[in-house]
């Protein structure tokens, strides 16, 4: 496996399968890399698998954890190699944003409607998906993959990227992988390392709430069950909703294609999770 620091050295791996990450890799990321390896090996001449590791400043709001986001580069590279990556691409901020991260976004980049759906991430992180679309678009420009893999853990992000790729006509197939969880149900996240043991226990409120939503018979019942479980676990709720699974618009009934999504804070740590219901 090779570590590439600058996009000028990426030409031999154009057309590969890309896994964009911010590093601090865990089993969730590794599931994405293994999926990328499997997809890449379906081709007669196996495609390269390129993992990008870049902590993207434009998706953090002022006061969020950009500067203290966990950085574990050497361990990440070892994990990438074991999971079947051919290349780790770790660009500098200046290569991803030649005019600086503060420069305005390229007006050609489409931020799809699903990114702005009221009552979800836009409520507490209005700039977040602008930063995500911007970095993913730029990474695709540098890596030129034929496919990329994203996790369902960040469900609104997955739909946003699928829609951006479709609406902009980008030649990249998007694959997704289910959320990888600890045995007790907590969705793996690079931010879980911030949780002290009692907070980690409270964080289980998110997956417990989602499981309760699955056994509810109406949207109202599901949403109120989720709120009570989150509150009982002292999770400060951002949202706890059931939405249509493709548009994330509000729905009337649980009968068909619904997704429950939760976000909240345990102490200073913001966590998100979701499940099909
Ligand atoms: P991040 O490094 O947090 O930006 O995440 C990089 C990719 O890994 C995104 O596509 C995430 O959705 C995915 N991911 C993060 N956590 C998990 C998880 N627990 N299971 C599956 N995929 C995940």
Short mmCIF file of C-alpha atoms and ligand atoms in Angstrom, two decimals:
data_model
loop_
_atom_site.label_atom_id
_atom_site.label_comp_id
_atom_site.label_asym_id
_atom_site.label_seq_id
_atom_site.Cartn_x
_atom_site.Cartn_y
_atom_site.Cartn_z
CA UNK A 1 0.00 0.00 0.00
CA UNK A 2 1.20 3.47 -0.87
CA UNK A 3 0.70 6.78 0.95
CA UNK A 4 0.14 9.68 -1.45
CA UNK A 5 0.47 13.23 -0.10
CA UNK A 6 -0.17 15.18 -3.28
CA UNK A 7 -2.73 14.78 -6.06
CA UNK A 8 -0.02 14.92 -8.74
CA UNK A 9 0.82 11.34 -7.76
CA UNK A 10 -2.74 10.04 -8.10
CA UNK A 11 -2.83 9.55 -11.87
CA UNK A 12 -2.01 5.79 -11.72
CA UNK A 13 -5.09 5.22 -9.54
CA UNK A 14 -7.65 7.26 -11.51
CA UNK A 15 -10.86 5.27 -12.02
CA UNK A 16 -10.55 3.46 -8.69
CA UNK A 17 -13.00 2.95 -5.82
CA UNK A 18 -12.73 5.72 -3.24
CA UNK A 19 -13.54 5.75 0.48
CA UNK A 20 -13.54 9.33 1.83
CA UNK A 21 -12.84 9.59 5.58
CA UNK A 22 -11.61 12.02 8.20
CA UNK A 23 -9.33 9.36 9.75
CA UNK A 24 -9.48 8.05 13.34
CA UNK A 25 -10.57 4.86 11.63
CA UNK A 26 -12.72 2.20 13.32
CA UNK A 27 -14.53 -0.95 12.18
CA UNK A 28 -17.24 1.15 10.48
CA UNK A 29 -14.69 2.69 8.15
CA UNK A 30 -13.05 -0.70 7.60
CA UNK A 31 -16.38 -2.17 6.46
CA UNK A 32 -16.47 0.56 3.79
CA UNK A 33 -12.91 -0.22 2.69
CA UNK A 34 -13.64 -3.97 2.48
CA UNK A 35 -16.75 -3.21 0.41
CA UNK A 36 -14.62 -1.00 -1.86
CA UNK A 37 -12.13 -3.88 -2.23
CA UNK A 38 -14.96 -6.29 -3.15
CA UNK A 39 -16.43 -3.89 -5.72
CA UNK A 40 -12.97 -3.17 -7.15
CA UNK A 41 -12.23 -6.88 -7.53
CA UNK A 42 -15.39 -7.48 -9.57
CA UNK A 43 -13.61 -5.85 -12.51
CA UNK A 44 -11.59 -8.10 -14.84
CA UNK A 45 -8.56 -5.98 -14.06
CA UNK A 46 -9.06 -5.19 -10.41
CA UNK A 47 -9.47 -1.43 -9.75
CA UNK A 48 -7.40 0.38 -7.15
CA UNK A 49 -8.98 1.20 -3.77
CA UNK A 50 -8.15 4.72 -2.57
CA UNK A 51 -8.91 5.79 1.01
CA UNK A 52 -8.77 9.54 1.58
CA UNK A 53 -7.90 10.85 5.04
CA UNK A 54 -8.64 14.54 5.37
CA UNK A 55 -10.12 16.39 8.35
CA UNK A 56 -12.24 18.85 6.42
CA UNK A 57 -12.25 22.33 8.00
CA UNK A 58 -15.27 23.55 6.01
CA UNK A 59 -17.69 21.10 7.64
CA UNK A 60 -16.90 22.27 11.17
CA UNK A 61 -18.63 25.35 12.55
CA UNK A 62 -16.65 27.77 14.74
CA UNK A 63 -16.52 26.28 18.24
CA UNK A 64 -16.88 22.69 16.99
CA UNK A 65 -14.10 20.13 17.48
CA UNK A 66 -11.96 20.69 14.33
CA UNK A 67 -8.69 21.31 16.16
CA UNK A 68 -9.17 18.48 18.65
CA UNK A 69 -10.71 15.98 16.21
CA UNK A 70 -8.84 12.69 16.85
CA UNK A 71 -5.86 12.22 14.52
CA UNK A 72 -4.29 8.74 14.43
CA UNK A 73 -2.63 8.68 11.01
CA UNK A 74 -0.07 5.86 11.42
CA UNK A 75 -2.59 3.45 12.96
CA UNK A 76 -5.11 4.46 10.24
CA UNK A 77 -2.66 3.54 7.46
CA UNK A 78 -2.05 0.11 8.98
CA UNK A 79 -5.80 -0.53 9.20
CA UNK A 80 -6.30 0.62 5.60
CA UNK A 81 -3.68 -1.81 4.36
CA UNK A 82 -5.20 -4.71 6.30
CA UNK A 83 -8.67 -3.91 4.97
CA UNK A 84 -7.39 -4.03 1.39
CA UNK A 85 -6.66 -0.44 0.36
CA UNK A 86 -4.03 0.20 -2.32
CA UNK A 87 -3.51 3.89 -1.61
CA UNK A 88 -4.10 6.32 1.26
CA UNK A 89 -4.42 9.87 -0.05
CA UNK A 90 -3.79 12.46 2.67
CA UNK A 91 -3.80 15.91 1.08
CA UNK A 92 -2.93 19.24 2.69
CA UNK A 93 -5.67 21.84 3.19
CA UNK A 94 -4.02 23.99 0.50
CA UNK A 95 -4.42 21.30 -2.14
CA UNK A 96 -8.07 20.66 -1.36
CA UNK A 97 -8.82 24.39 -1.12
CA UNK A 98 -6.31 26.27 -3.34
CA UNK A 99 -8.07 29.58 -2.56
CA UNK A 100 -8.35 28.73 1.13
CA UNK A 101 -11.26 27.17 3.05
CA UNK A 102 -12.78 30.63 3.60
CA UNK A 103 -13.13 31.25 -0.16
CA UNK A 104 -16.72 31.04 -1.44
CA UNK A 105 -17.96 27.68 -2.70
CA UNK A 106 -17.75 27.03 -6.45
CA UNK A 107 -21.23 28.08 -7.65
CA UNK A 108 -21.41 25.01 -9.93
CA UNK A 109 -21.61 22.68 -6.94
CA UNK A 110 -25.23 21.68 -6.34
CA UNK A 111 -26.36 21.40 -2.72
CA UNK A 112 -29.43 19.16 -3.08
CA UNK A 113 -32.74 19.76 -1.33
CA UNK A 114 -32.33 16.76 0.98
CA UNK A 115 -29.38 18.57 2.62
CA UNK A 116 -31.66 21.44 3.62
CA UNK A 117 -34.68 19.44 4.78
CA UNK A 118 -36.05 21.37 7.77
CA UNK A 119 -35.80 19.82 11.24
CA UNK A 120 -32.68 17.73 10.58
CA UNK A 121 -28.99 18.74 10.43
CA UNK A 122 -29.78 22.21 9.07
CA UNK A 123 -31.27 23.16 12.40
CA UNK A 124 -28.04 23.10 14.40
CA UNK A 125 -25.42 22.83 11.62
CA UNK A 126 -26.64 25.01 8.73
CA UNK A 127 -23.23 25.10 6.97
CA UNK A 128 -22.45 21.41 7.41
CA UNK A 129 -23.62 19.93 4.11
CA UNK A 130 -22.20 22.86 2.13
CA UNK A 131 -18.81 21.81 3.55
CA UNK A 132 -19.50 18.14 2.90
CA UNK A 133 -20.58 18.67 -0.74
CA UNK A 134 -17.63 20.94 -1.29
CA UNK A 135 -15.05 18.47 0.02
CA UNK A 136 -16.55 15.39 -1.63
CA UNK A 137 -16.80 17.20 -4.97
CA UNK A 138 -13.17 18.33 -4.67
CA UNK A 139 -11.91 14.89 -3.57
CA UNK A 140 -13.69 13.35 -6.59
CA UNK A 141 -11.98 15.96 -8.79
CA UNK A 142 -8.55 15.00 -7.41
CA UNK A 143 -9.00 11.20 -7.08
CA UNK A 144 -11.26 10.78 -10.17
CA UNK A 145 -12.87 7.58 -8.86
CA UNK A 146 -15.37 5.50 -10.83
CA UNK A 147 -17.11 4.60 -7.55
CA UNK A 148 -17.15 5.62 -3.89
CA UNK A 149 -18.45 4.05 -0.68
CA UNK A 150 -20.26 5.87 2.14
CA UNK A 151 -21.83 4.71 5.42
CA UNK A 152 -25.52 4.69 6.33
CA UNK A 153 -24.39 5.94 9.77
CA UNK A 154 -24.47 9.44 8.25
CA UNK A 155 -27.76 8.83 6.48
CA UNK A 156 -28.64 12.40 5.46
CA UNK A 157 -25.06 12.79 4.21
CA UNK A 158 -25.35 9.60 2.12
CA UNK A 159 -28.59 10.86 0.50
CA UNK A 160 -27.05 14.31 -0.02
CA UNK A 161 -24.03 12.88 -1.82
CA UNK A 162 -26.16 10.53 -3.95
CA UNK A 163 -28.34 13.48 -4.95
CA UNK A 164 -25.38 15.80 -5.64
CA UNK A 165 -23.77 13.15 -7.87
CA UNK A 166 -27.06 12.55 -9.72
CA UNK A 167 -27.98 16.23 -10.12
CA UNK A 168 -24.48 17.24 -11.26
CA UNK A 169 -24.14 14.18 -13.51
CA UNK A 170 -20.84 13.14 -11.91
CA UNK A 171 -19.53 9.80 -13.29
CA UNK A 172 -19.22 8.12 -9.87
CA UNK A 173 -21.27 5.14 -8.65
CA UNK A 174 -22.19 5.54 -4.98
CA UNK A 175 -22.33 2.40 -2.81
CA UNK A 176 -23.42 2.34 0.81
CA UNK A 177 -22.79 0.09 3.80
CA UNK A 178 -24.95 -0.48 6.91
CA UNK A 179 -23.94 1.04 10.23
CA UNK A 180 -21.41 -0.96 12.24
CA UNK A 181 -22.25 -1.04 15.98
CA UNK A 182 -20.66 -2.14 19.20
CA UNK A 183 -22.23 -5.24 20.75
CA UNK A 184 -24.44 -3.09 22.99
CA UNK A 185 -25.84 -1.19 20.00
CA UNK A 186 -23.81 2.04 20.08
CA UNK A 187 -23.00 3.10 16.51
CA UNK A 188 -19.24 3.31 16.04
CA UNK A 189 -18.03 6.88 15.62
CA UNK A 190 -14.63 8.55 15.76
CA UNK A 191 -16.18 10.86 18.38
CA UNK A 192 -16.98 7.99 20.79
CA UNK A 193 -13.44 8.37 22.19
CA UNK A 194 -14.59 11.64 23.77
CA UNK A 195 -17.18 9.80 25.90
CA UNK A 196 -16.31 9.10 29.54
CA UNK A 197 -17.74 5.72 30.71
CA UNK A 198 -20.96 7.17 32.28
CA UNK A 199 -21.52 9.25 29.12
CA UNK A 200 -21.01 6.22 26.92
CA UNK A 201 -23.83 4.52 28.84
CA UNK A 202 -26.09 7.53 28.24
CA UNK A 203 -25.12 7.51 24.56
CA UNK A 204 -26.82 4.11 24.27
CA UNK A 205 -30.03 6.14 24.51
CA UNK A 206 -29.74 6.87 20.77
CA UNK A 207 -29.83 3.26 19.57
CA UNK A 208 -32.39 2.33 22.25
CA UNK A 209 -34.64 5.16 21.04
CA UNK A 210 -34.36 3.98 17.43
CA UNK A 211 -35.19 0.39 18.42
CA UNK A 212 -38.28 1.64 20.27
CA UNK A 213 -39.33 3.55 17.14
CA UNK A 214 -39.26 0.27 15.21
CA UNK A 215 -41.98 -1.23 17.36
CA UNK A 216 -44.25 1.85 17.27
CA UNK A 217 -47.37 1.78 15.10
CA UNK A 218 -47.57 5.48 14.23
CA UNK A 219 -45.14 8.31 13.55
CA UNK A 220 -46.37 10.28 16.57
CA UNK A 221 -45.97 7.27 18.84
CA UNK A 222 -42.46 6.58 17.46
CA UNK A 223 -41.33 10.17 17.87
CA UNK A 224 -42.65 10.48 21.41
CA UNK A 225 -41.12 7.11 22.41
CA UNK A 226 -37.76 8.27 21.05
CA UNK A 227 -37.93 11.56 22.93
CA UNK A 228 -38.75 9.88 26.26
CA UNK A 229 -35.88 7.40 25.93
CA UNK A 230 -33.41 10.13 24.95
CA UNK A 231 -34.51 12.33 27.84
CA UNK A 232 -34.35 9.40 30.27
CA UNK A 233 -30.72 8.94 29.20
CA UNK A 234 -29.98 12.66 29.60
CA UNK A 235 -29.34 13.12 25.89
CA UNK A 236 -29.95 16.75 24.91
CA UNK A 237 -32.11 16.29 21.81
CA UNK A 238 -31.41 18.05 18.50
CA UNK A 239 -34.04 15.99 16.68
CA UNK A 240 -35.79 12.63 16.97
CA UNK A 241 -37.98 12.10 13.93
CA UNK A 242 -39.40 9.59 11.48
CA UNK A 243 -39.09 10.62 7.84
CA UNK A 244 -39.59 9.25 4.33
CA UNK A 245 -36.43 7.24 3.64
CA UNK A 246 -35.41 8.83 0.32
CA UNK A 247 -36.42 12.49 0.57
CA UNK A 248 -36.32 12.75 4.40
CA UNK A 249 -39.56 14.70 4.19
CA UNK A 250 -42.14 14.27 6.97
CA UNK A 251 -44.50 11.32 6.52
CA UNK A 252 -47.94 10.50 7.84
CA UNK A 253 -47.59 6.77 8.43
CA UNK A 254 -44.96 4.20 9.31
CA UNK A 255 -46.32 1.78 6.73
CA UNK A 256 -43.89 2.37 3.92
CA UNK A 257 -40.21 3.27 3.55
CA UNK A 258 -39.69 5.15 6.80
CA UNK A 259 -36.44 6.01 8.54
CA UNK A 260 -35.98 7.13 12.12
CA UNK A 261 -33.19 9.66 12.70
CA UNK A 262 -31.84 11.04 15.96
CA UNK A 263 -29.21 13.60 16.92
CA UNK A 264 -28.29 14.89 20.32
CA UNK A 265 -25.60 15.85 22.75
CA UNK A 266 -24.19 13.84 25.61
CA UNK A 267 -22.21 16.45 27.49
CA UNK A 268 -20.21 18.26 24.82
CA UNK A 269 -20.29 15.32 22.38
CA UNK A 270 -22.77 15.48 19.51
CA UNK A 271 -23.92 12.07 18.30
CA UNK A 272 -26.21 10.97 15.45
CA UNK A 273 -27.78 7.64 14.52
CA UNK A 274 -30.59 6.26 12.36
CA UNK A 275 -32.44 3.04 11.52
CA UNK A 276 -34.99 1.78 9.03
CA UNK A 277 -38.35 1.47 10.85
P1 LIG B 1 -16.02 10.13 8.86
O1 LIG B 1 -14.58 9.73 8.94
O2 LIG B 1 -16.71 10.18 10.18
O3 LIG B 1 -16.22 11.34 8.01
O4 LIG B 1 -16.75 8.95 8.09
C1 LIG B 1 -16.27 8.48 6.86
C2 LIG B 1 -17.25 7.47 6.31
O5 LIG B 1 -17.40 6.38 7.24
C3 LIG B 1 -18.66 8.04 6.09
O6 LIG B 1 -19.17 7.53 4.86
C4 LIG B 1 -19.41 7.51 7.27
O7 LIG B 1 -20.80 7.38 7.04
C5 LIG B 1 -18.77 6.16 7.47
N1 LIG B 1 -18.99 5.65 8.83
C6 LIG B 1 -18.73 6.31 10.00
N2 LIG B 1 -19.12 5.55 11.05
C7 LIG B 1 -19.64 4.40 10.53
C8 LIG B 1 -20.22 3.22 11.11
N3 LIG B 1 -20.36 3.06 12.42
N4 LIG B 1 -20.65 2.24 10.27
C9 LIG B 1 -20.54 2.41 8.92
N5 LIG B 1 -20.00 3.48 8.32
C10 LIG B 1 -19.56 4.47 9.11
#
